[in-house]
mmCIF file of C-alpha atoms (C1' of nucleotides) in Angstrom:
data_model
loop_
_atom_site.group_PDB
_atom_site.id
_atom_site.type_symbol
_atom_site.label_atom_id
_atom_site.label_comp_id
_atom_site.label_asym_id
_atom_site.label_seq_id
_atom_site.Cartn_x
_atom_site.Cartn_y
_atom_site.Cartn_z
ATOM 1 C CA MET A 68 3.471 -89.038 18.265
ATOM 2 C CA GLY A 69 3.101 -85.444 17.194
ATOM 3 C CA ALA A 70 6.646 -84.741 18.009
ATOM 4 C CA THR A 71 9.202 -84.166 15.141
ATOM 5 C CA LYS A 72 11.740 -86.819 14.930
ATOM 6 C CA THR A 73 14.726 -84.441 14.763
ATOM 7 C CA GLU A 74 17.147 -87.059 15.889
ATOM 8 C CA HIS A 75 16.905 -88.834 12.613
ATOM 9 C CA PHE A 76 18.032 -85.937 10.464
ATOM 10 C CA THR A 77 21.301 -84.020 10.020
ATOM 11 C CA ASP A 78 22.173 -81.037 12.136
ATOM 12 C CA LYS A 79 22.171 -78.951 8.966
ATOM 13 C CA GLN A 80 18.654 -80.174 8.034
ATOM 14 C CA ASN A 81 17.373 -79.429 11.519
ATOM 15 C CA ALA A 82 18.948 -76.050 11.541
ATOM 16 C CA LEU A 83 17.398 -75.067 8.291
ATOM 17 C CA ALA A 84 14.076 -76.391 9.279
ATOM 18 C CA THR A 85 14.222 -74.318 12.509
ATOM 19 C CA LEU A 86 14.735 -71.192 10.443
ATOM 20 C CA THR A 87 12.009 -71.927 7.843
ATOM 21 C CA LYS A 88 9.605 -73.134 10.553
ATOM 22 C CA ALA A 89 10.034 -69.879 12.344
ATOM 23 C CA LEU A 90 9.156 -68.073 9.004
ATOM 24 C CA GLY A 91 6.154 -70.438 8.409
ATOM 25 C CA HIS A 92 3.593 -68.087 9.776
ATOM 26 C CA PRO A 93 2.312 -64.909 8.059
ATOM 27 C CA ALA A 94 2.464 -62.878 11.326
ATOM 28 C CA ARG A 95 6.229 -63.657 11.609
ATOM 29 C CA ILE A 96 6.802 -62.795 7.942
ATOM 30 C CA ALA A 97 4.938 -59.549 8.645
ATOM 31 C CA ILE A 98 7.116 -58.879 11.676
ATOM 32 C CA MET A 99 10.348 -59.497 9.673
ATOM 33 C CA GLU A 100 9.128 -57.182 6.878
ATOM 34 C CA TYR A 101 8.170 -54.469 9.263
ATOM 35 C CA LEU A 102 11.536 -54.627 11.072
ATOM 36 C CA ILE A 103 13.126 -54.110 7.553
ATOM 37 C CA LYS A 104 10.758 -51.569 6.443
ATOM 38 C CA VAL A 105 11.442 -49.134 9.269
ATOM 39 C CA ASP A 106 14.877 -47.884 8.784
ATOM 40 C CA ALA A 107 16.126 -48.857 12.186
ATOM 41 C CA CYS A 108 15.574 -51.272 14.994
ATOM 42 C CA ILE A 109 12.180 -50.978 16.441
ATOM 43 C CA CYS A 110 11.737 -50.264 20.118
ATOM 44 C CA GLY A 111 8.118 -50.753 20.732
ATOM 45 C CA ASP A 112 5.655 -50.129 18.029
ATOM 46 C CA ILE A 113 5.450 -53.556 16.606
ATOM 47 C CA VAL A 114 2.302 -54.525 18.337
ATOM 48 C CA ASN A 115 0.460 -51.576 16.963
ATOM 49 C CA HIS A 116 1.251 -52.630 13.449
ATOM 50 C CA LEU A 117 -0.099 -56.121 13.677
ATOM 51 C CA PRO A 118 -3.708 -57.368 13.791
ATOM 52 C CA LEU A 119 -2.985 -59.548 16.848
ATOM 53 C CA ALA A 120 -3.117 -59.160 20.590
ATOM 54 C CA GLN A 121 -0.014 -58.108 22.485
ATOM 55 C CA PRO A 122 0.658 -61.473 24.065
ATOM 56 C CA THR A 123 0.452 -63.148 20.637
ATOM 57 C CA VAL A 124 2.858 -60.721 19.101
ATOM 58 C CA SER A 125 5.245 -61.197 22.060
ATOM 59 C CA GLN A 126 5.103 -64.978 21.536
ATOM 60 C CA HIS A 127 5.837 -64.654 17.776
ATOM 61 C CA LEU A 128 8.814 -62.284 18.658
ATOM 62 C CA LYS A 129 10.056 -64.996 21.119
ATOM 63 C CA GLU A 130 9.926 -67.597 18.461
ATOM 64 C CA LEU A 131 11.819 -65.584 15.814
ATOM 65 C CA LYS A 132 14.362 -64.806 18.466
ATOM 66 C CA GLN A 133 14.776 -68.466 19.502
ATOM 67 C CA ALA A 134 15.179 -69.335 15.841
ATOM 68 C CA GLY A 135 18.019 -66.580 15.532
ATOM 69 C CA LEU A 136 16.116 -64.496 13.088
ATOM 70 C CA ILE A 137 15.895 -61.415 15.182
ATOM 71 C CA LYS A 138 17.892 -59.912 18.071
ATOM 72 C CA GLY A 139 16.368 -58.132 20.946
ATOM 73 C CA GLU A 140 18.091 -55.850 23.324
ATOM 74 C CA VAL A 141 16.621 -54.088 26.327
ATOM 75 C CA GLU A 142 16.634 -50.395 25.897
ATOM 76 C CA GLY A 143 14.934 -48.421 28.693
ATOM 77 C CA ASN A 144 11.620 -49.764 29.394
ATOM 78 C CA SER A 145 11.226 -51.096 25.872
ATOM 79 C CA ILE A 146 13.078 -53.734 23.855
ATOM 80 C CA CYS A 147 14.960 -52.916 20.649
ATOM 81 C CA TYR A 148 14.345 -55.612 17.896
ATOM 82 C CA CYS A 149 16.136 -55.995 14.793
ATOM 83 C CA ILE A 150 16.907 -58.594 12.097
ATOM 84 C CA ASP A 151 19.813 -60.867 12.564
ATOM 85 C CA GLU A 152 21.500 -60.614 9.201
ATOM 86 C CA LYS A 153 23.405 -63.999 9.708
ATOM 87 C CA ALA A 154 20.165 -65.866 9.708
ATOM 88 C CA ILE A 155 19.129 -64.240 6.412
ATOM 89 C CA GLY A 156 22.460 -65.000 5.014
ATOM 90 C CA LYS A 157 22.095 -68.617 5.816
ATOM 91 C CA LEU A 158 18.738 -68.828 4.158
ATOM 92 C CA LEU A 159 19.996 -66.952 1.056
ATOM 93 C CA SER A 160 23.080 -69.113 0.623
ATOM 94 C CA TYR A 161 21.015 -72.238 1.026
ATOM 95 C CA PHE A 162 18.415 -71.414 -1.438
ATOM 96 C CA THR A 163 21.053 -70.049 -3.788
ATOM 97 C CA ALA A 164 22.898 -73.435 -3.657
ATOM 98 C CA LEU A 165 19.700 -75.191 -4.073
ATOM 99 C CA ALA A 166 18.715 -73.200 -7.174
ATOM 100 C CA ASN A 167 22.141 -73.652 -8.631
ATOM 101 C CA ARG A 168 22.066 -77.425 -8.163
ATOM 102 C CA ILE A 169 18.580 -77.516 -9.834
ATOM 103 C CA GLU A 170 19.740 -75.484 -12.787
ATOM 104 C CA LYS A 171 22.343 -77.979 -13.753
ATOM 105 C CA LYS A 172 19.873 -80.900 -13.880
ATOM 106 C CA ASN A 173 18.025 -82.141 -16.983
ATOM 107 C CA SER A 174 14.569 -81.563 -15.810
ATOM 108 C CA CYS A 175 12.457 -84.606 -16.607
ATOM 109 C CA CYS A 176 9.088 -83.397 -15.473
ATOM 110 C CA MET B 85 -7.782 -70.881 18.879
ATOM 111 C CA GLY B 86 -4.914 -72.651 17.188
ATOM 112 C CA ALA B 87 -5.832 -71.477 13.738
ATOM 113 C CA THR B 88 -3.675 -69.003 11.988
ATOM 114 C CA LYS B 89 -5.423 -65.697 11.176
ATOM 115 C CA THR B 90 -4.387 -65.619 7.591
ATOM 116 C CA GLU B 91 -7.162 -63.215 6.744
ATOM 117 C CA HIS B 92 -5.304 -60.409 8.425
ATOM 118 C CA PHE B 93 -2.139 -60.624 6.347
ATOM 119 C CA THR B 94 -1.475 -59.916 2.630
ATOM 120 C CA ASP B 95 -1.600 -62.605 -0.024
ATOM 121 C CA LYS B 96 2.157 -62.413 -0.424
ATOM 122 C CA GLN B 97 2.846 -62.829 3.241
ATOM 123 C CA ASN B 98 0.485 -65.817 3.305
ATOM 124 C CA ALA B 99 2.059 -67.302 0.127
ATOM 125 C CA LEU B 100 5.482 -67.079 1.429
ATOM 126 C CA ALA B 101 4.513 -68.446 4.753
ATOM 127 C CA THR B 102 2.965 -71.418 3.008
ATOM 128 C CA LEU B 103 6.389 -72.139 1.297
ATOM 129 C CA THR B 104 8.446 -71.714 4.398
ATOM 130 C CA LYS B 105 6.023 -73.627 6.489
ATOM 131 C CA ALA B 106 6.153 -76.532 4.148
ATOM 132 C CA LEU B 107 9.935 -76.494 4.509
ATOM 133 C CA GLY B 108 9.732 -76.061 8.236
ATOM 134 C CA HIS B 109 10.264 -79.783 8.871
ATOM 135 C CA PRO B 110 13.589 -81.664 8.621
ATOM 136 C CA ALA B 111 11.827 -84.590 6.878
ATOM 137 C CA ARG B 112 10.685 -82.337 4.152
ATOM 138 C CA ILE B 113 14.020 -80.632 3.826
ATOM 139 C CA ALA B 114 15.614 -84.072 3.506
ATOM 140 C CA ILE B 115 13.091 -84.973 0.749
ATOM 141 C CA MET B 116 13.887 -81.786 -1.203
ATOM 142 C CA GLU B 117 17.574 -82.465 -0.889
ATOM 143 C CA TYR B 118 17.140 -86.092 -1.918
ATOM 144 C CA LEU B 119 15.088 -85.048 -4.976
ATOM 145 C CA ILE B 120 17.918 -82.682 -5.995
ATOM 146 C CA LYS B 121 20.861 -85.114 -5.090
ATOM 147 C CA VAL B 122 19.602 -87.811 -7.280
ATOM 148 C CA ASP B 123 20.030 -86.588 -10.892
ATOM 149 C CA ALA B 124 16.545 -87.107 -11.977
ATOM 150 C CA CYS B 125 12.936 -87.256 -10.836
ATOM 151 C CA ILE B 126 12.396 -89.935 -8.334
ATOM 152 C CA CYS B 127 9.903 -92.701 -9.083
ATOM 153 C CA GLY B 128 9.685 -94.539 -5.760
ATOM 154 C CA ASP B 129 12.746 -94.939 -3.594
ATOM 155 C CA ILE B 130 12.048 -91.991 -1.397
ATOM 156 C CA VAL B 131 10.536 -93.987 1.471
ATOM 157 C CA ASN B 132 13.735 -96.212 1.671
ATOM 158 C CA HIS B 133 15.876 -93.159 2.119
ATOM 159 C CA LEU B 134 14.085 -91.685 5.008
ATOM 160 C CA PRO B 135 13.766 -92.881 8.678
ATOM 161 C CA LEU B 136 10.044 -92.602 8.591
ATOM 162 C CA ALA B 137 7.220 -94.973 7.926
ATOM 163 C CA GLN B 138 5.736 -95.060 4.445
ATOM 164 C CA PRO B 139 2.302 -93.246 5.318
ATOM 165 C CA THR B 140 4.379 -90.533 7.083
ATOM 166 C CA VAL B 141 6.491 -89.981 4.083
ATOM 167 C CA SER B 142 3.395 -89.964 1.809
ATOM 168 C CA GLN B 143 1.934 -87.224 3.878
ATOM 169 C CA HIS B 144 5.107 -85.152 3.817
ATOM 170 C CA LEU B 145 5.134 -85.465 0.022
ATOM 171 C CA LYS B 146 1.443 -84.386 -0.108
ATOM 172 C CA GLU B 147 2.273 -81.249 1.903
ATOM 173 C CA LEU B 148 5.262 -80.393 -0.234
ATOM 174 C CA LYS B 149 3.054 -80.815 -3.263
ATOM 175 C CA GLN B 150 0.256 -78.776 -1.999
ATOM 176 C CA ALA B 151 2.588 -76.020 -1.147
ATOM 177 C CA GLY B 152 3.800 -76.159 -4.713
ATOM 178 C CA LEU B 153 7.368 -77.170 -3.882
ATOM 179 C CA ILE B 154 7.286 -80.340 -5.781
ATOM 180 C CA LYS B 155 5.425 -81.894 -8.675
ATOM 181 C CA GLY B 156 4.320 -85.393 -8.854
ATOM 182 C CA GLU B 157 3.193 -87.347 -11.926
ATOM 183 C CA VAL B 158 1.825 -90.823 -12.162
ATOM 184 C CA GLU B 159 4.303 -93.102 -14.094
ATOM 185 C CA GLY B 160 3.238 -96.750 -14.244
ATOM 186 C CA ASN B 161 2.535 -98.000 -10.809
ATOM 187 C CA SER B 162 4.797 -95.519 -9.085
ATOM 188 C CA ILE B 163 4.910 -91.764 -8.951
ATOM 189 C CA CYS B 164 7.515 -89.448 -10.314
ATOM 190 C CA TYR B 165 8.362 -86.634 -7.928
ATOM 191 C CA CYS B 166 10.512 -83.628 -8.679
ATOM 192 C CA ILE B 167 11.232 -80.242 -7.482
ATOM 193 C CA ASP B 168 9.127 -77.353 -8.750
ATOM 194 C CA GLU B 169 11.745 -74.729 -9.654
ATOM 195 C CA LYS B 170 9.335 -71.916 -9.576
ATOM 196 C CA ALA B 171 8.861 -72.269 -5.881
ATOM 197 C CA ILE B 172 12.531 -72.268 -5.231
ATOM 198 C CA GLY B 173 12.778 -69.201 -7.500
ATOM 199 C CA LYS B 174 10.145 -67.396 -5.398
ATOM 200 C CA LEU B 175 12.020 -68.256 -2.211
ATOM 201 C CA LEU B 176 15.384 -67.204 -3.663
ATOM 202 C CA SER B 177 14.118 -63.950 -5.038
ATOM 203 C CA TYR B 178 12.392 -63.204 -1.687
ATOM 204 C CA PHE B 179 15.394 -63.794 0.442
ATOM 205 C CA THR B 180 17.583 -61.983 -1.965
ATOM 206 C CA ALA B 181 15.458 -58.972 -1.804
ATOM 207 C CA LEU B 182 15.357 -59.163 1.944
ATOM 208 C CA ALA B 183 19.124 -59.427 2.192
ATOM 209 C CA ASN B 184 19.482 -56.390 -0.176
ATOM 210 C CA ARG B 185 17.189 -54.278 1.903
ATOM 211 C CA ILE B 186 19.057 -55.114 5.028
ATOM 212 C CA GLU B 187 22.412 -54.367 3.604
ATOM 213 C CA LYS B 188 21.314 -50.709 2.841
ATOM 214 C CA LYS B 189 20.417 -50.046 6.420
ATOM 215 C CA ASN B 190 22.563 -48.711 9.236
ATOM 216 C CA SER B 191 22.574 -51.489 11.540
ATOM 217 C CA CYS B 192 21.914 -50.207 15.111
ATOM 218 C CA CYS B 193 22.163 -53.432 17.004
ATOM 219 C "C1'" DA C 249 -7.257 -114.094 -12.082
ATOM 220 C "C1'" DT C 250 -3.818 -113.718 -8.685
ATOM 221 C "C1'" DT C 251 -0.137 -111.883 -6.640
ATOM 222 C "C1'" DC C 252 3.248 -108.210 -6.047
ATOM 223 C "C1'" DT C 253 4.628 -103.553 -5.659
ATOM 224 C "C1'" DT C 254 3.977 -98.960 -4.894
ATOM 225 C "C1'" DT C 255 1.621 -95.165 -3.153
ATOM 226 C "C1'" DA C 256 -2.591 -92.972 -0.898
ATOM 227 C "C1'" DT C 257 -5.979 -92.650 2.645
ATOM 228 C "C1'" DC C 258 -8.318 -93.483 6.985
ATOM 229 C "C1'" DG C 259 -8.280 -93.482 11.852
ATOM 230 C "C1'" DT C 260 -6.298 -92.265 15.839
ATOM 231 C "C1'" DA C 261 -2.853 -91.126 19.629
ATOM 232 C "C1'" DA C 262 0.637 -87.892 21.069
ATOM 233 C "C1'" DT C 263 2.222 -83.478 20.834
ATOM 234 C "C1'" DA C 264 2.640 -78.725 19.040
ATOM 235 C "C1'" DT C 265 0.913 -74.288 17.678
ATOM 236 C "C1'" DT C 266 -2.027 -70.389 17.867
ATOM 237 C "C1'" DG C 267 -4.376 -66.830 20.220
ATOM 238 C "C1'" DC C 268 -5.759 -64.196 23.946
ATOM 239 C "C1'" DA C 269 -7.384 -62.628 28.839
ATOM 240 C "C1'" DA C 270 -5.339 -62.128 32.920
ATOM 241 C "C1'" DT C 271 -1.508 -61.055 35.365
ATOM 242 C "C1'" DA C 272 3.422 -60.187 36.214
ATOM 243 C "C1'" DT C 273 7.535 -57.534 35.440
ATOM 244 C "C1'" DT C 274 10.375 -53.648 34.734
ATOM 245 C "C1'" DA C 275 11.784 -49.238 34.141
ATOM 246 C "C1'" DA C 276 10.589 -44.515 33.057
ATOM 247 C "C1'" DA C 277 7.892 -40.516 34.410
ATOM 248 C "C1'" DT C 278 5.473 -37.825 37.572
ATOM 249 C "C1'" DA D 201 6.162 -43.669 46.358
ATOM 250 C "C1'" DT D 202 2.813 -44.034 42.695
ATOM 251 C "C1'" DT D 203 1.367 -44.093 38.336
ATOM 252 C "C1'" DT D 204 2.190 -44.944 33.548
ATOM 253 C "C1'" DA D 205 4.019 -47.587 29.593
ATOM 254 C "C1'" DA D 206 5.968 -51.604 27.433
ATOM 255 C "C1'" DT D 207 6.934 -56.118 27.162
ATOM 256 C "C1'" DA D 208 6.746 -60.961 29.193
ATOM 257 C "C1'" DT D 209 4.656 -64.897 31.206
ATOM 258 C "C1'" DT D 210 0.931 -67.867 32.686
ATOM 259 C "C1'" DG D 211 -2.870 -70.619 31.806
ATOM 260 C "C1'" DC D 212 -6.065 -72.273 28.869
ATOM 261 C "C1'" DA D 213 -9.129 -73.320 24.812
ATOM 262 C "C1'" DA D 214 -9.278 -74.364 19.923
ATOM 263 C "C1'" DT D 215 -7.024 -76.181 16.283
ATOM 264 C "C1'" DA D 216 -3.011 -78.181 13.742
ATOM 265 C "C1'" DT D 217 0.739 -81.221 13.064
ATOM 266 C "C1'" DT D 218 3.282 -85.568 13.385
ATOM 267 C "C1'" DA D 219 3.569 -90.310 13.151
ATOM 268 C "C1'" DC D 220 2.154 -94.739 12.069
ATOM 269 C "C1'" DG D 221 -0.804 -99.163 11.807
ATOM 270 C "C1'" DA D 222 -4.313 -100.893 9.060
ATOM 271 C "C1'" DT D 223 -6.318 -100.695 4.870
ATOM 272 C "C1'" DA D 224 -7.351 -99.358 0.188
ATOM 273 C "C1'" DA D 225 -6.383 -98.521 -4.648
ATOM 274 C "C1'" DA D 226 -4.308 -99.304 -8.939
ATOM 275 C "C1'" DG D 227 -1.163 -100.836 -12.242
ATOM 276 C "C1'" DA D 228 2.696 -104.413 -13.304
ATOM 277 C "C1'" DA D 229 4.104 -109.023 -13.339
ATOM 278 C "C1'" DT D 230 3.443 -113.743 -13.226
#
DNA sequence: ATTCTTTATCGTAATATTGCAATATTAAAT
DNA sequence: ATTTAATATTGCAATATTACGATAAAGAAT
């Protein structure tokens, strides 16, 4: 086993899990925060701000990109990365809905 | 290696990664949604609503609990699980802040 | 006391993730 | 054309996750 049984869950559940899983690592959180902190898309410069080797950072960027959390465009001999707002929007609306649904309940714990 | 280098990141980054990582599996998303859908804490009954064996569900519940996303109290010979609102609050406020910070930027991608 | 029910834990196999050195790629700069 | 700079890919070792059968634990019901 070891493989997630995605086929047993809904597309929405899988899609959300893909986003949260991609954010489920402090290095990828740090990358997202750095992309936001700097007031533009980052072309290069990410590796130097993380305590990880270049191949490791590259791999994390790849995962964030595959999950749809960031976009990357080639720009000269470097690559311009920036946050994909849509993904953050999805996360925000999901957790907003979740919080609303919880508020309406009588908590029994 | 295979072990996350948590020591290189901030407590906040690690804390958030813990929450998102716990939600980074469709079964755990499904558990959270089921806990909210049913209008009370669930005592038992979770296993029957998931396409996974009982030990697997138990393990997922353990992870959600360790991450602080759910609370569990013994109640007779079953256990009463419910969402921990604080954790959802943390996620919501984090993504809200993130979205706000993005909105203020000039998007360059 | 025994059985039933519910949940947890142990053990283990299959698979995935993390991290990095080495190397490749690609385009700019000289 | 060669060198330099930035990023990606490959290959691999260490570790973590996922899943579940078997078993344990603990209270409820008989």
